[in-house]
Amino acid sequence: MAGNVPRPPHPSLPWAIFWILGYIGFTQIPAAILAVGWLLILMLIVPPTQAELKDAETSPLGLPGMSSGLAVGLALAQVLSWAYSFVLLRVLVGRNWASAISLNRAPKLSDLAAACALVPGMLIVGNSMVALLPGTPPPTEAILGKETMAQFEQMIRAWPWWVAVIIIAVGPAVGEELFCRGFLGRGLVARHGPAAGVAITSLLFGVMHIIPAQAAYAAVLGVLLHLLALGGQSLWLPMIAHF
């Protein structure tokens, strides 16, 4: 009977968009407030020179204190992403959420080796896509291009290595995979089939990264990460590759 047909798992596409907006608002707004507050406090303690302020007009990320401000802001964003993903999974998927998203399955050694072997190719794809972007956009457009990515990398290199590993590798590998491949992907693949579900999830994964230079290759790499999860039937595979 039609009444006995089980409902596909949450979320549908409209709900997925809603939860993404919630994810961005819940993780990025508090993180930005903390980072800006941190930067302002540092500027009050050690005021920047006129030359540094002049340079910041065309390169805001080069302002003194921005590196540490970015670190504390991103750290908070990762903590909030874990919390947001866990609450959604526990409330909307249920008590057995870890089983539902294949987080309770340890990957096979062969699948783990395949995931690790894909990483160099994933890096080449990502870096190649960024390299295709215009190299010298107008200053008002620099935040949208590869210059922003290069400045991020420069600031990250100034952090202690273990801070960078936790904030840049561990945090997104867990939080984004739980939310995107685990929560969103589960519902979208069930409702639209593997091909369309993976494509939609990956496109949304790219959009979440906001900066076009990063969003473009995040969408492409999202497809590979999702295929790892489905092929190996373990969410640990995209987590490890993402890390």
Short mmCIF file of C-alpha atoms in Angstrom, two decimals:
data_model
loop_
_atom_site.label_atom_id
_atom_site.label_comp_id
_atom_site.label_asym_id
_atom_site.label_seq_id
_atom_site.Cartn_x
_atom_site.Cartn_y
_atom_site.Cartn_z
CA MET A 1 0.00 0.00 0.00
CA ALA A 2 1.13 3.54 -0.69
CA GLY A 3 0.88 4.42 2.97
CA ASN A 4 3.55 1.82 3.80
CA VAL A 5 6.17 3.26 1.44
CA PRO A 6 8.99 4.64 3.62
CA ARG A 7 9.77 8.30 3.25
CA PRO A 8 13.21 9.09 1.83
CA PRO A 9 15.66 10.37 4.42
CA HIS A 10 16.05 14.05 5.21
CA PRO A 11 17.06 16.46 3.70
CA SER A 12 15.43 17.29 0.39
CA LEU A 13 17.13 19.91 -1.81
CA PRO A 14 15.21 22.91 -0.35
CA TRP A 15 15.98 21.71 3.15
CA ALA A 16 19.63 21.12 2.20
CA ILE A 17 19.90 24.76 1.10
CA PHE A 18 18.25 25.85 4.34
CA TRP A 19 20.68 23.83 6.46
CA ILE A 20 23.66 25.17 4.47
CA LEU A 21 22.58 28.73 5.18
CA GLY A 22 22.28 27.74 8.83
CA TYR A 23 25.73 26.13 8.71
CA ILE A 24 27.31 29.28 7.27
CA GLY A 25 25.53 31.55 9.71
CA PHE A 26 26.19 29.38 12.75
CA THR A 27 29.88 28.77 12.03
CA GLN A 28 31.14 31.77 10.08
CA ILE A 29 29.43 34.76 11.69
CA PRO A 30 30.64 34.05 15.27
CA ALA A 31 34.08 33.15 13.87
CA ALA A 32 34.27 36.43 11.94
CA ILE A 33 33.19 38.43 15.00
CA LEU A 34 35.86 36.75 17.11
CA ALA A 35 38.55 37.26 14.45
CA VAL A 36 37.70 40.95 14.00
CA GLY A 37 37.53 41.52 17.77
CA TRP A 38 40.90 39.79 18.17
CA LEU A 39 42.39 41.97 15.43
CA LEU A 40 41.03 45.20 16.92
CA ILE A 41 42.42 44.36 20.35
CA LEU A 42 45.85 43.68 18.85
CA MET A 43 45.69 46.95 16.90
CA LEU A 44 44.92 48.82 20.13
CA ILE A 45 47.84 47.14 21.89
CA VAL A 46 50.28 47.58 18.99
CA PRO A 47 48.95 50.22 16.55
CA PRO A 48 49.88 49.56 12.91
CA THR A 49 52.10 52.01 11.09
CA GLN A 50 50.82 54.31 8.36
CA ALA A 51 52.63 52.18 5.77
CA GLU A 52 50.91 49.02 7.03
CA LEU A 53 47.51 50.72 6.93
CA LYS A 54 48.23 51.92 3.39
CA ASP A 55 49.13 48.40 2.27
CA ALA A 56 45.97 47.06 3.92
CA GLU A 57 43.82 49.16 1.58
CA THR A 58 44.67 46.82 -1.30
CA SER A 59 45.64 43.75 0.74
CA PRO A 60 43.53 43.55 3.93
CA LEU A 61 44.81 40.08 4.79
CA GLY A 62 48.32 41.48 5.17
CA LEU A 63 47.36 43.64 8.15
CA PRO A 64 49.46 42.82 11.27
CA GLY A 65 47.53 40.55 13.60
CA MET A 66 45.37 39.13 10.81
CA SER A 67 47.20 35.79 10.90
CA SER A 68 46.48 35.12 14.58
CA GLY A 69 42.97 36.54 14.20
CA LEU A 70 42.34 34.13 11.36
CA ALA A 71 43.63 31.26 13.50
CA VAL A 72 41.28 31.88 16.43
CA GLY A 73 38.36 32.58 14.10
CA LEU A 74 38.85 29.40 12.10
CA ALA A 75 39.34 27.37 15.26
CA LEU A 76 35.96 28.53 16.56
CA ALA A 77 34.36 27.85 13.17
CA GLN A 78 35.59 24.25 13.23
CA VAL A 79 34.31 23.64 16.75
CA LEU A 80 30.92 25.05 15.77
CA SER A 81 30.82 22.96 12.57
CA TRP A 82 31.33 19.78 14.60
CA ALA A 83 28.57 20.80 17.00
CA TYR A 84 26.17 21.82 14.21
CA SER A 85 26.70 18.58 12.29
CA PHE A 86 26.37 16.38 15.38
CA VAL A 87 23.11 18.02 16.48
CA LEU A 88 21.56 17.72 13.01
CA LEU A 89 22.56 14.08 12.70
CA ARG A 90 21.39 13.17 16.17
CA VAL A 91 18.05 14.98 15.92
CA LEU A 92 17.11 14.42 12.26
CA VAL A 93 18.78 11.08 11.51
CA GLY A 94 18.32 9.48 14.90
CA ARG A 95 20.12 7.60 17.61
CA ASN A 96 21.76 5.30 15.05
CA TRP A 97 23.07 8.19 12.95
CA ALA A 98 26.64 6.85 12.90
CA SER A 99 25.43 3.64 11.30
CA ALA A 100 23.12 5.50 8.90
CA ILE A 101 26.02 7.51 7.43
CA SER A 102 28.51 4.60 7.54
CA LEU A 103 30.68 6.23 10.17
CA ASN A 104 30.71 3.03 12.21
CA ARG A 105 32.38 1.08 9.40
CA ALA A 106 36.15 0.90 9.36
CA PRO A 107 37.46 1.11 5.77
CA LYS A 108 39.12 -1.87 4.14
CA LEU A 109 42.87 -1.60 3.71
CA SER A 110 42.50 -1.73 -0.07
CA ASP A 111 39.98 1.13 -0.01
CA LEU A 112 42.19 3.10 2.35
CA ALA A 113 45.16 2.67 0.01
CA ALA A 114 43.02 3.80 -2.93
CA ALA A 115 41.89 6.90 -1.01
CA CYS A 116 45.48 7.85 -0.17
CA ALA A 117 46.55 7.23 -3.77
CA LEU A 118 43.89 9.67 -4.99
CA VAL A 119 45.17 12.55 -2.87
CA PRO A 120 48.04 13.68 -5.19
CA GLY A 121 45.62 13.73 -8.12
CA MET A 122 43.09 15.69 -6.08
CA LEU A 123 45.75 18.28 -5.27
CA ILE A 124 46.73 18.59 -8.91
CA VAL A 125 43.12 19.09 -9.96
CA GLY A 126 42.54 21.73 -7.28
CA ASN A 127 45.73 23.67 -7.94
CA SER A 128 45.21 23.50 -11.71
CA MET A 129 41.73 25.00 -11.42
CA VAL A 130 43.05 27.84 -9.27
CA ALA A 131 45.89 28.41 -11.76
CA LEU A 132 43.33 29.03 -14.52
CA LEU A 133 41.95 32.05 -12.68
CA PRO A 134 43.11 35.54 -13.72
CA GLY A 135 46.43 36.33 -12.10
CA THR A 136 46.08 40.08 -11.59
CA PRO A 137 42.44 41.06 -11.03
CA PRO A 138 41.55 44.64 -10.03
CA PRO A 139 42.04 45.33 -6.29
CA THR A 140 38.28 45.33 -5.73
CA GLU A 141 38.13 41.77 -7.11
CA ALA A 142 41.24 40.36 -5.44
CA ILE A 143 39.22 38.79 -2.63
CA LEU A 144 37.58 36.57 -5.24
CA GLY A 145 40.71 35.17 -6.85
CA LYS A 146 43.94 33.31 -6.38
CA GLU A 147 45.63 36.23 -4.57
CA THR A 148 43.36 35.62 -1.62
CA MET A 149 44.26 31.93 -1.60
CA ALA A 150 47.97 32.78 -1.75
CA GLN A 151 47.64 35.19 1.19
CA PHE A 152 45.77 32.56 3.20
CA GLU A 153 48.57 30.09 2.56
CA GLN A 154 51.18 32.63 3.61
CA MET A 155 49.39 33.31 6.89
CA ILE A 156 48.89 29.62 7.60
CA ARG A 157 52.63 29.00 7.18
CA ALA A 158 53.24 31.44 10.03
CA TRP A 159 51.27 29.25 12.46
CA PRO A 160 52.85 26.48 14.56
CA TRP A 161 52.54 23.26 12.54
CA TRP A 162 50.26 21.55 15.02
CA VAL A 163 47.85 24.52 14.99
CA ALA A 164 47.67 24.37 11.20
CA VAL A 165 47.06 20.61 11.26
CA ILE A 166 44.19 20.89 13.73
CA ILE A 167 42.50 23.92 12.14
CA ILE A 168 43.10 23.25 8.44
CA ALA A 169 43.19 19.44 8.30
CA VAL A 170 41.42 17.81 11.25
CA GLY A 171 38.61 20.33 11.67
CA PRO A 172 37.26 20.39 8.08
CA ALA A 173 37.91 16.69 7.56
CA VAL A 174 35.50 15.86 10.36
CA GLY A 175 33.01 18.74 10.34
CA GLU A 176 32.54 19.13 6.59
CA GLU A 177 32.37 15.39 5.91
CA LEU A 178 29.80 14.83 8.65
CA PHE A 179 27.67 17.65 7.31
CA CYS A 180 28.14 17.31 3.54
CA ARG A 181 28.76 13.66 2.68
CA GLY A 182 27.13 12.34 5.85
CA PHE A 183 24.03 14.48 6.43
CA LEU A 184 23.33 16.24 3.11
CA GLY A 185 24.59 13.45 0.88
CA ARG A 186 22.54 10.78 2.60
CA GLY A 187 19.27 12.55 1.85
CA LEU A 188 20.15 13.88 -1.62
CA VAL A 189 21.49 10.56 -2.95
CA ALA A 190 18.46 8.69 -1.59
CA ARG A 191 16.07 11.17 -3.25
CA HIS A 192 17.84 11.82 -6.56
CA GLY A 193 19.95 8.71 -7.15
CA PRO A 194 23.75 8.33 -6.94
CA ALA A 195 24.71 10.40 -9.99
CA ALA A 196 22.47 13.41 -9.42
CA GLY A 197 22.74 13.14 -5.63
CA VAL A 198 26.55 13.23 -5.71
CA ALA A 199 26.52 16.10 -8.24
CA ILE A 200 24.09 18.20 -6.20
CA THR A 201 25.88 17.53 -2.92
CA SER A 202 29.24 18.41 -4.46
CA LEU A 203 27.91 21.60 -6.01
CA LEU A 204 26.48 22.67 -2.66
CA PHE A 205 29.79 21.73 -1.02
CA GLY A 206 31.54 24.12 -3.40
CA VAL A 207 29.06 26.93 -2.79
CA MET A 208 29.66 26.60 0.96
CA HIS A 209 33.26 27.72 0.47
CA ILE A 210 32.02 31.13 -0.79
CA ILE A 211 35.32 32.38 -2.31
CA PRO A 212 35.01 31.40 -6.00
CA ALA A 213 38.61 30.27 -6.30
CA GLN A 214 38.08 27.80 -3.47
CA ALA A 215 34.47 26.96 -4.32
CA ALA A 216 35.35 25.86 -7.86
CA TYR A 217 37.78 23.13 -6.90
CA ALA A 218 35.91 22.20 -3.72
CA ALA A 219 32.95 21.22 -5.92
CA VAL A 220 35.13 19.04 -8.14
CA LEU A 221 36.95 17.42 -5.23
CA GLY A 222 33.60 16.94 -3.50
CA VAL A 223 32.65 14.48 -6.25
CA LEU A 224 35.77 12.39 -5.60
CA LEU A 225 35.24 12.49 -1.83
CA HIS A 226 31.63 11.39 -2.22
CA LEU A 227 32.57 8.54 -4.55
CA LEU A 228 35.06 7.36 -1.96
CA ALA A 229 32.32 7.31 0.66
CA LEU A 230 29.87 5.42 -1.54
CA GLY A 231 32.38 3.04 -3.08
CA GLY A 232 34.01 2.07 0.21
CA GLN A 233 30.78 2.31 2.23
CA SER A 234 32.63 4.19 4.95
CA LEU A 235 32.63 7.90 5.77
CA TRP A 236 36.15 7.45 7.13
CA LEU A 237 37.52 7.32 3.56
CA PRO A 238 36.55 10.88 2.54
CA MET A 239 37.54 12.07 6.02
CA ILE A 240 41.03 10.62 5.59
CA ALA A 241 41.40 11.96 2.03
CA HIS A 242 40.06 15.36 3.11
CA PHE A 243 42.54 15.45 6.00
#
